[in-house]
JSON list of C-alpha atoms in Angstrom, two decimals:
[
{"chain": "A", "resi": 1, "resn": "UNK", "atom": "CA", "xyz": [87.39, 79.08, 128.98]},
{"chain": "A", "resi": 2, "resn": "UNK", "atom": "CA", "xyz": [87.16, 75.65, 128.68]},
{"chain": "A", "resi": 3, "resn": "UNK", "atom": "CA", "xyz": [88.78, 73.56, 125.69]},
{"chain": "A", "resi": 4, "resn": "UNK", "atom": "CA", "xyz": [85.48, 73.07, 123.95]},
{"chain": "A", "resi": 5, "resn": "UNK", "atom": "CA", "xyz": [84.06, 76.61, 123.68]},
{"chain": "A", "resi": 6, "resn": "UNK", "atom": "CA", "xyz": [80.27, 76.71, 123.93]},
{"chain": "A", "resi": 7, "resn": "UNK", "atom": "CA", "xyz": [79.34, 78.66, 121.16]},
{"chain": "A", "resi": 8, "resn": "UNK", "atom": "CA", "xyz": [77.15, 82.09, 122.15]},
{"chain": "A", "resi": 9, "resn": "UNK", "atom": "CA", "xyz": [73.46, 81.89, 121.01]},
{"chain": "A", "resi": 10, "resn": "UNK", "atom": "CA", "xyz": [73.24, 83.48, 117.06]},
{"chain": "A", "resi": 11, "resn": "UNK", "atom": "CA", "xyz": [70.15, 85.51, 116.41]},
{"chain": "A", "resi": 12, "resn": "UNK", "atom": "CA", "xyz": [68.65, 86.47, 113.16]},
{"chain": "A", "resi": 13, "resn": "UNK", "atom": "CA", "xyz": [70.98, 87.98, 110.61]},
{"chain": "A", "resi": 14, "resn": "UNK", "atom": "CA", "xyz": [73.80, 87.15, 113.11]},
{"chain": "A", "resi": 15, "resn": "UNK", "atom": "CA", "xyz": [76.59, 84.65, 112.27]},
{"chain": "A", "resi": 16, "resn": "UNK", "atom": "CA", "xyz": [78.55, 82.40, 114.40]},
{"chain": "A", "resi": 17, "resn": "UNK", "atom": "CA", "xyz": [82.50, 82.15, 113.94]},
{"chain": "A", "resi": 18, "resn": "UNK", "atom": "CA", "xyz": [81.74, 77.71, 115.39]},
{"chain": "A", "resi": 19, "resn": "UNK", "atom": "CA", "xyz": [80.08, 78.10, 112.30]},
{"chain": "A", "resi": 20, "resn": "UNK", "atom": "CA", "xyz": [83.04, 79.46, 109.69]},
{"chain": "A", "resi": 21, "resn": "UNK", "atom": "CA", "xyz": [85.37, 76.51, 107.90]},
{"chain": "A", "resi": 22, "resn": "UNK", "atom": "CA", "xyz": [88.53, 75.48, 108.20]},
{"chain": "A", "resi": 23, "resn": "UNK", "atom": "CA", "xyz": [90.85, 75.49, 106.58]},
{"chain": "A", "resi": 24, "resn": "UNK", "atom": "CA", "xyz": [89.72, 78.96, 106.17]},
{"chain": "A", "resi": 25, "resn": "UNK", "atom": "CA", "xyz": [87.30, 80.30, 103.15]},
{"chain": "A", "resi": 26, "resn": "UNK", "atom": "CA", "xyz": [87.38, 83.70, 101.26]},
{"chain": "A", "resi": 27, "resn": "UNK", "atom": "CA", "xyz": [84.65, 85.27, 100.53]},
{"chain": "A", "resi": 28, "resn": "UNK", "atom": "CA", "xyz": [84.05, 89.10, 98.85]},
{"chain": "A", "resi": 29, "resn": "UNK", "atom": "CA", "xyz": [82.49, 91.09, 100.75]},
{"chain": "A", "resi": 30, "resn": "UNK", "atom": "CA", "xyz": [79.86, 93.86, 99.31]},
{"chain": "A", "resi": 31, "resn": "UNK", "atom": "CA", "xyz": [80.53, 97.07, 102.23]},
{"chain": "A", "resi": 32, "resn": "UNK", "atom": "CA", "xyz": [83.01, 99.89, 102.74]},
{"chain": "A", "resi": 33, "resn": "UNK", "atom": "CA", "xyz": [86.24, 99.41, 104.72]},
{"chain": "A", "resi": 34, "resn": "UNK", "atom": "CA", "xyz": [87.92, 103.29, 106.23]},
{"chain": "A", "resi": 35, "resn": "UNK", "atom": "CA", "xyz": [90.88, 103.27, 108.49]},
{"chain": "A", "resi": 36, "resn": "UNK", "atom": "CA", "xyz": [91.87, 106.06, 110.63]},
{"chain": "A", "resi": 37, "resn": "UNK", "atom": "CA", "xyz": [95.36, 106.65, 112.14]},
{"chain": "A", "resi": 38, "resn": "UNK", "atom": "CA", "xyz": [97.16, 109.97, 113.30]},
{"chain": "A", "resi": 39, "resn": "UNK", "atom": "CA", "xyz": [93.72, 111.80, 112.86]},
{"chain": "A", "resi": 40, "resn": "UNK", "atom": "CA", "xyz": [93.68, 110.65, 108.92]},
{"chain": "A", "resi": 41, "resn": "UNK", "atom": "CA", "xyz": [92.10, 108.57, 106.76]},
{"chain": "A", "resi": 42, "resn": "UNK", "atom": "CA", "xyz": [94.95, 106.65, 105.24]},
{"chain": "A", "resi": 43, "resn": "UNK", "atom": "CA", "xyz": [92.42, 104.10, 103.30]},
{"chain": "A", "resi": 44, "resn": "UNK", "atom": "CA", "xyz": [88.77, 104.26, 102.01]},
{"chain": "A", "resi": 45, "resn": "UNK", "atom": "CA", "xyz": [87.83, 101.55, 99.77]},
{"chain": "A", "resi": 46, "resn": "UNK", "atom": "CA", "xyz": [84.69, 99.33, 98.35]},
{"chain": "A", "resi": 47, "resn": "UNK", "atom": "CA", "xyz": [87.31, 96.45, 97.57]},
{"chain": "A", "resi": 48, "resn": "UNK", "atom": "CA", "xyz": [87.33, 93.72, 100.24]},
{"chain": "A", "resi": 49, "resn": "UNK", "atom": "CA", "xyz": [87.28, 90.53, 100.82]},
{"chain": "A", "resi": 50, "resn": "UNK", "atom": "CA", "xyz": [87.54, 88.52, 104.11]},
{"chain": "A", "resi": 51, "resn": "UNK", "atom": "CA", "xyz": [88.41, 85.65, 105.28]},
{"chain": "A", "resi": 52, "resn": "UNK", "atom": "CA", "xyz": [86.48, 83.37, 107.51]},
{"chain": "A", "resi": 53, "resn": "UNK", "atom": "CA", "xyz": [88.16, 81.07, 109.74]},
{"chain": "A", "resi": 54, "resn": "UNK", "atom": "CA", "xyz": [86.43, 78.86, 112.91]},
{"chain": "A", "resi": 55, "resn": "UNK", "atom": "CA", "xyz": [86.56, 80.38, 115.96]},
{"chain": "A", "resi": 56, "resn": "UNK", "atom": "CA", "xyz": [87.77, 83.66, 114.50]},
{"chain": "A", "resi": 57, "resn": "UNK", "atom": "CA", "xyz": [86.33, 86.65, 113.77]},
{"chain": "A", "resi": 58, "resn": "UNK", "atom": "CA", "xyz": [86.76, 87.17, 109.97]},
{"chain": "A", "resi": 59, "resn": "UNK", "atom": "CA", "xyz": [90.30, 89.16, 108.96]},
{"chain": "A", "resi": 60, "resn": "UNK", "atom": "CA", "xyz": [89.05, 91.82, 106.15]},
{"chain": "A", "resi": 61, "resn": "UNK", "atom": "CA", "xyz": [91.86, 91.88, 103.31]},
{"chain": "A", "resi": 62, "resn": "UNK", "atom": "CA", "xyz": [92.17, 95.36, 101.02]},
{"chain": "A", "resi": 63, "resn": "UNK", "atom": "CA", "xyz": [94.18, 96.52, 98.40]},
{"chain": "A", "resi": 64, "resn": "UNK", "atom": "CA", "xyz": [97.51, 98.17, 99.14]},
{"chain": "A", "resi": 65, "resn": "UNK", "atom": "CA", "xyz": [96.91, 100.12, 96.19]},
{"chain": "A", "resi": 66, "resn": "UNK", "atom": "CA", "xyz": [94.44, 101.73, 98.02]},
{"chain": "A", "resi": 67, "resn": "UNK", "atom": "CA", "xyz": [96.53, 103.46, 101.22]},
{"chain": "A", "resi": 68, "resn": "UNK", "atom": "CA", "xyz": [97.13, 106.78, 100.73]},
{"chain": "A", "resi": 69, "resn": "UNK", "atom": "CA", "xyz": [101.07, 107.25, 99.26]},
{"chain": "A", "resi": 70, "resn": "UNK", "atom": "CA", "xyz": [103.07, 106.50, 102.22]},
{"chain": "A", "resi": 71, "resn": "UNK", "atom": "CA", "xyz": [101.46, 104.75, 104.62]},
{"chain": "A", "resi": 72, "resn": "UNK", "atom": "CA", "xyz": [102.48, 101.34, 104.21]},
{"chain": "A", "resi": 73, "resn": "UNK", "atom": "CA", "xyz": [106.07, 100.60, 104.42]},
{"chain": "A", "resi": 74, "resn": "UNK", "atom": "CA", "xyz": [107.96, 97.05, 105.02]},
{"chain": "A", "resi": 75, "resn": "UNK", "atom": "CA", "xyz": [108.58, 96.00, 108.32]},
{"chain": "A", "resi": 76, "resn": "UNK", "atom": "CA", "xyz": [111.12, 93.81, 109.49]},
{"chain": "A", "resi": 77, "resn": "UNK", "atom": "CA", "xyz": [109.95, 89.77, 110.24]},
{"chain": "A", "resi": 78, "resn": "UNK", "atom": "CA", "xyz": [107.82, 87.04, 108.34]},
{"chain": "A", "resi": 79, "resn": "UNK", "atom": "CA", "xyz": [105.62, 84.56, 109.54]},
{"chain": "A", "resi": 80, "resn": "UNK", "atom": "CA", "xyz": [103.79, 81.46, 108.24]},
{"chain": "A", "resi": 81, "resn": "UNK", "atom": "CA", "xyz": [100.12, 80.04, 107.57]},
{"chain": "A", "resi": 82, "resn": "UNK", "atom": "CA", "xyz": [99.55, 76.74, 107.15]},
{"chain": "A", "resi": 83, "resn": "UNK", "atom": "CA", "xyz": [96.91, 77.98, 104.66]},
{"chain": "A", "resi": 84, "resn": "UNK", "atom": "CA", "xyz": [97.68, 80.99, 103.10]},
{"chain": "A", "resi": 85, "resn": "UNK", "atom": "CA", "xyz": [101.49, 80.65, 102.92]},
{"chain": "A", "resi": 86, "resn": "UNK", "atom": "CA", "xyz": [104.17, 83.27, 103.96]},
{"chain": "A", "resi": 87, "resn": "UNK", "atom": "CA", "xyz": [103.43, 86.33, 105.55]},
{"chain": "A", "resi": 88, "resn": "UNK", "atom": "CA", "xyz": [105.17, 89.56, 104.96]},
{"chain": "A", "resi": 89, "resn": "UNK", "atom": "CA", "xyz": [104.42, 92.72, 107.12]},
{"chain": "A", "resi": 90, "resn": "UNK", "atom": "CA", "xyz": [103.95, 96.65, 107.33]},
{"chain": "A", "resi": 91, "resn": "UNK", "atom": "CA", "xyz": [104.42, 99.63, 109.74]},
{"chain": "A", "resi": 92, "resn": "UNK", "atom": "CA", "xyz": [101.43, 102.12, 108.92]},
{"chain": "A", "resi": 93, "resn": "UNK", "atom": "CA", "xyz": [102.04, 105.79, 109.11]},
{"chain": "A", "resi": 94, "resn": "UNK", "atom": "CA", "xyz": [99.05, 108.44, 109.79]},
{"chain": "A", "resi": 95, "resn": "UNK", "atom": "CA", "xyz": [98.85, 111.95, 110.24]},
{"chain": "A", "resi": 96, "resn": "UNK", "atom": "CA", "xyz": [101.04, 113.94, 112.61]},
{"chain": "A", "resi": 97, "resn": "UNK", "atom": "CA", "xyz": [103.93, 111.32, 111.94]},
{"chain": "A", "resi": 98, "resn": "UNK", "atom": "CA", "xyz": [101.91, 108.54, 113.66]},
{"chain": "A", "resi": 99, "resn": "UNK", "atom": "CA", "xyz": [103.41, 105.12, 113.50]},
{"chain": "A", "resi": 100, "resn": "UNK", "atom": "CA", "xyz": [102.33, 101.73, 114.53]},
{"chain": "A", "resi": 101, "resn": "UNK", "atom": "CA", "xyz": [105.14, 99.19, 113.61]},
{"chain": "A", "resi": 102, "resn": "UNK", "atom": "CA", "xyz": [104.53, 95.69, 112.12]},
{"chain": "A", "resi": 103, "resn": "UNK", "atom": "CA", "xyz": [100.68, 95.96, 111.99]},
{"chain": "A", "resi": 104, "resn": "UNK", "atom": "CA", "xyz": [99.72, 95.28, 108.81]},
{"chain": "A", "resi": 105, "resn": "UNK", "atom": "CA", "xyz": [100.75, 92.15, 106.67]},
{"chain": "A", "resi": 106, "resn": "UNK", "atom": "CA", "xyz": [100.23, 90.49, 103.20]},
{"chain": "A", "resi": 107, "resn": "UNK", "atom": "CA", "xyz": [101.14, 87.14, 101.12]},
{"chain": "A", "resi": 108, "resn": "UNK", "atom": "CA", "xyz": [103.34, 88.14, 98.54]},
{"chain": "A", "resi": 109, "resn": "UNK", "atom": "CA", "xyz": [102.94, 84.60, 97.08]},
{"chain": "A", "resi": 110, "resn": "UNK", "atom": "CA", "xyz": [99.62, 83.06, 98.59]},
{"chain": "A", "resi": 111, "resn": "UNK", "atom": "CA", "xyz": [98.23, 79.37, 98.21]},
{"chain": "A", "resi": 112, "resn": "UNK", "atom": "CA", "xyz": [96.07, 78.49, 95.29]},
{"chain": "A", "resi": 113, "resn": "UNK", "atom": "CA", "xyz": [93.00, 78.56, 97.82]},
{"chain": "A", "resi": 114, "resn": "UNK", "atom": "CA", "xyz": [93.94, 82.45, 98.31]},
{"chain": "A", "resi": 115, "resn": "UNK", "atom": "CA", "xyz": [95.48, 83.85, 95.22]},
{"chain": "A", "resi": 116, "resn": "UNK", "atom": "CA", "xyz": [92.52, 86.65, 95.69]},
{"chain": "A", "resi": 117, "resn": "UNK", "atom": "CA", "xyz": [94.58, 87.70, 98.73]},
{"chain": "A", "resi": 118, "resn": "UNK", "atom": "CA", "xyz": [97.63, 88.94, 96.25]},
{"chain": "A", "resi": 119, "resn": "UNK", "atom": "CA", "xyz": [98.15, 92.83, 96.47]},
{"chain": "A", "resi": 120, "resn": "UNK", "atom": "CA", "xyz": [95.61, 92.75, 99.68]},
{"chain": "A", "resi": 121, "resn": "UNK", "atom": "CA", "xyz": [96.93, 93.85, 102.88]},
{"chain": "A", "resi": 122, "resn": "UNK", "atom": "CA", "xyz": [95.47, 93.48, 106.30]},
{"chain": "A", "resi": 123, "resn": "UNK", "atom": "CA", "xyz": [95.57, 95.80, 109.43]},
{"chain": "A", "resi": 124, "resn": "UNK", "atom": "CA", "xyz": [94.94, 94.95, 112.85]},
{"chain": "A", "resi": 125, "resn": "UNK", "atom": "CA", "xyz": [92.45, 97.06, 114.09]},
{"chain": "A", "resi": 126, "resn": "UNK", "atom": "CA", "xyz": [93.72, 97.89, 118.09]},
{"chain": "A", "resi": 127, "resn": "UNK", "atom": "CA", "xyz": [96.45, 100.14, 116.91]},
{"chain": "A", "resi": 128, "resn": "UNK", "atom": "CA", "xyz": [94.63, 102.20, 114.32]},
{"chain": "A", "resi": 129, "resn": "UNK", "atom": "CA", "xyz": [92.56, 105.44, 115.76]},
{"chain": "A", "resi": 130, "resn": "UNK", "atom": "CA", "xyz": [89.63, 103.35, 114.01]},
{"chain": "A", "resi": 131, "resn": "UNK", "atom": "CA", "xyz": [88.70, 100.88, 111.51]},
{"chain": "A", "resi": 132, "resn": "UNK", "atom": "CA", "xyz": [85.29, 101.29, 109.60]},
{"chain": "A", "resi": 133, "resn": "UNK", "atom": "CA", "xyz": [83.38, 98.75, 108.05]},
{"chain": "A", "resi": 134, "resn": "UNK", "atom": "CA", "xyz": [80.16, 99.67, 106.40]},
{"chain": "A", "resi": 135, "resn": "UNK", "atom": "CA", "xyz": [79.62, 102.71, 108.82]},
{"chain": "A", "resi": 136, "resn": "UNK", "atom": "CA", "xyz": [80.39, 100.50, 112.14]},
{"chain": "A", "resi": 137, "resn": "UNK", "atom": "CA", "xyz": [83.83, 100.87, 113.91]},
{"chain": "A", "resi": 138, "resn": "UNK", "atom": "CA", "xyz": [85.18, 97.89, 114.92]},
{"chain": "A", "resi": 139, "resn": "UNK", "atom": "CA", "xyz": [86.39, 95.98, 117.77]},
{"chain": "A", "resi": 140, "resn": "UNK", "atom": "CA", "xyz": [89.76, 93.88, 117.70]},
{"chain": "A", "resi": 141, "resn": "UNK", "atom": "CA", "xyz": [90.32, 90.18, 117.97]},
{"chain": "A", "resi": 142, "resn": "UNK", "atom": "CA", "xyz": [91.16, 89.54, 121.18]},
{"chain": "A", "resi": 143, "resn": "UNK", "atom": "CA", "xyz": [94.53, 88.78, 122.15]},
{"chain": "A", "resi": 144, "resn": "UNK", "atom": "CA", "xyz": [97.38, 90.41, 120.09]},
{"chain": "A", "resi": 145, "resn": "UNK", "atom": "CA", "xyz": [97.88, 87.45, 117.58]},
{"chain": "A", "resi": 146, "resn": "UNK", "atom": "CA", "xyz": [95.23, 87.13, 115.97]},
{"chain": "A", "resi": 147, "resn": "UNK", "atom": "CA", "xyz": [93.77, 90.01, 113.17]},
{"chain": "A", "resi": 148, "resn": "UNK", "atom": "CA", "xyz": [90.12, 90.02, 112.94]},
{"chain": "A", "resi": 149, "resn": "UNK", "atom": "CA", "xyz": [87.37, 92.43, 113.13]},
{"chain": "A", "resi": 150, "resn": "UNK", "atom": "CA", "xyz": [84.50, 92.07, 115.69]},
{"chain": "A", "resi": 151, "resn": "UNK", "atom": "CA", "xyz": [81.26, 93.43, 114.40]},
{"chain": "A", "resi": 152, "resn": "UNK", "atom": "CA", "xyz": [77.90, 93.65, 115.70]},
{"chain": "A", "resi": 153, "resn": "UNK", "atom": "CA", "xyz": [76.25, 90.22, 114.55]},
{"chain": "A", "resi": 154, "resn": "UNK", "atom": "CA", "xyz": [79.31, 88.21, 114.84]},
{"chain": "A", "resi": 155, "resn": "UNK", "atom": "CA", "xyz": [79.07, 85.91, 117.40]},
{"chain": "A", "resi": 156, "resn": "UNK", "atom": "CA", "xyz": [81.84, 83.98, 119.51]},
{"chain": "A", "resi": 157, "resn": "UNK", "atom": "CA", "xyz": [83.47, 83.19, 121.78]},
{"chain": "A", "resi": 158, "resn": "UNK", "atom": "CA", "xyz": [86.96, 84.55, 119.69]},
{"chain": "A", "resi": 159, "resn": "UNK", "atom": "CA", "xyz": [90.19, 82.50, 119.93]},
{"chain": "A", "resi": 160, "resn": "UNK", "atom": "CA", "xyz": [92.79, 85.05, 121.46]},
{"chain": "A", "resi": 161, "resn": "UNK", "atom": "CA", "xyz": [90.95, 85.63, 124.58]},
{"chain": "A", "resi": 162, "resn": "UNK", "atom": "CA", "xyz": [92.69, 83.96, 127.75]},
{"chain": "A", "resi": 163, "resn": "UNK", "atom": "CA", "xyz": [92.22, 80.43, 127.52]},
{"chain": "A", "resi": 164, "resn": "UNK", "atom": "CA", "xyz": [91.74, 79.85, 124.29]},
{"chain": "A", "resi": 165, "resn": "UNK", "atom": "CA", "xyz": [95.15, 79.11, 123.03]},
{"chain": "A", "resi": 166, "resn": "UNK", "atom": "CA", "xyz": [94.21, 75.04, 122.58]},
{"chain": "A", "resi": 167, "resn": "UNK", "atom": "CA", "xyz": [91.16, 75.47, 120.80]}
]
């Protein structure tokens, strides 16, 4: 890809990621959010929000509260946003004694832009068995950076794809 991304054509009712802000917005979102790992649901909810970022599809946000006991636990490692502040991260556990390590983070202490994010974890959606959003499993983000959801009606092209690191 080139270092100017053409964006793809949007239809009706679709939206393009050239067309999300940044810095980054948060937004709620009104829709169901189910992920599967080890053969188990380990979190249904009707809480999200997401957050919208250009050239990325958006990274959905849900309570921790809401993971079945046990299925979060700290992982080892931080990291850093220039908008939301420090990151903190998870290994999730599923049925059968299925573990993904380090794929699922929060901020403990986000930015005054993101303070909605506090208690809100997200997952990246490659290693899970599936992530649900309003009936629709998801596609990941390309690359294995980068944490959002592809959806049908979200139009690209993603950063995290080869050749897209200097956008």
């Amino acid at each position: 890809m080139s270092r100017h991304p053409v964006p793809d054509p949007v239809g009706p009712g679709e939206e393009s990621v050239w067309d999300y802000p940044r810095p980054p917005r948060l937004e709620r979102v009104d829709g169901r959010v189910t992920i599967e790992l080890g053969g188990e649901v380990i979190l249904a909810t009707d809480d999200v929000v997401r957050v919208l970022e250009t050239s990325h599809p958006p990274t959905y946000y849900v309570p921790e509260a809401d993971f079945v006991p046990g299925a979060l636990t700290p992982a080892a490692g931080s990291s850093f946003c220039e908008f939301k502040g420090a990151a903190r991260y998870f290994d999730v556990h599923g049925g059968g004694g299925v573990t993904r390590e380090r794929v699922a983070w929060c901020y403990p202490d986000p930015t005054p832009g993101f303070r909605e994010l506090l208690g809100r974890v997200a997952v990246y959606a490659g290693p899970m068995d599936r992530c649900i959003l309003n009936g629709v499993e998801v596609e990941p983000q390309p690359g294995g950076f980068y944490g959002g959801w592809v959806t049908p009606g979200i139009r690209g092209p993603f950063k995290g794809g080869p050749g897209s690191l200097g956008w």
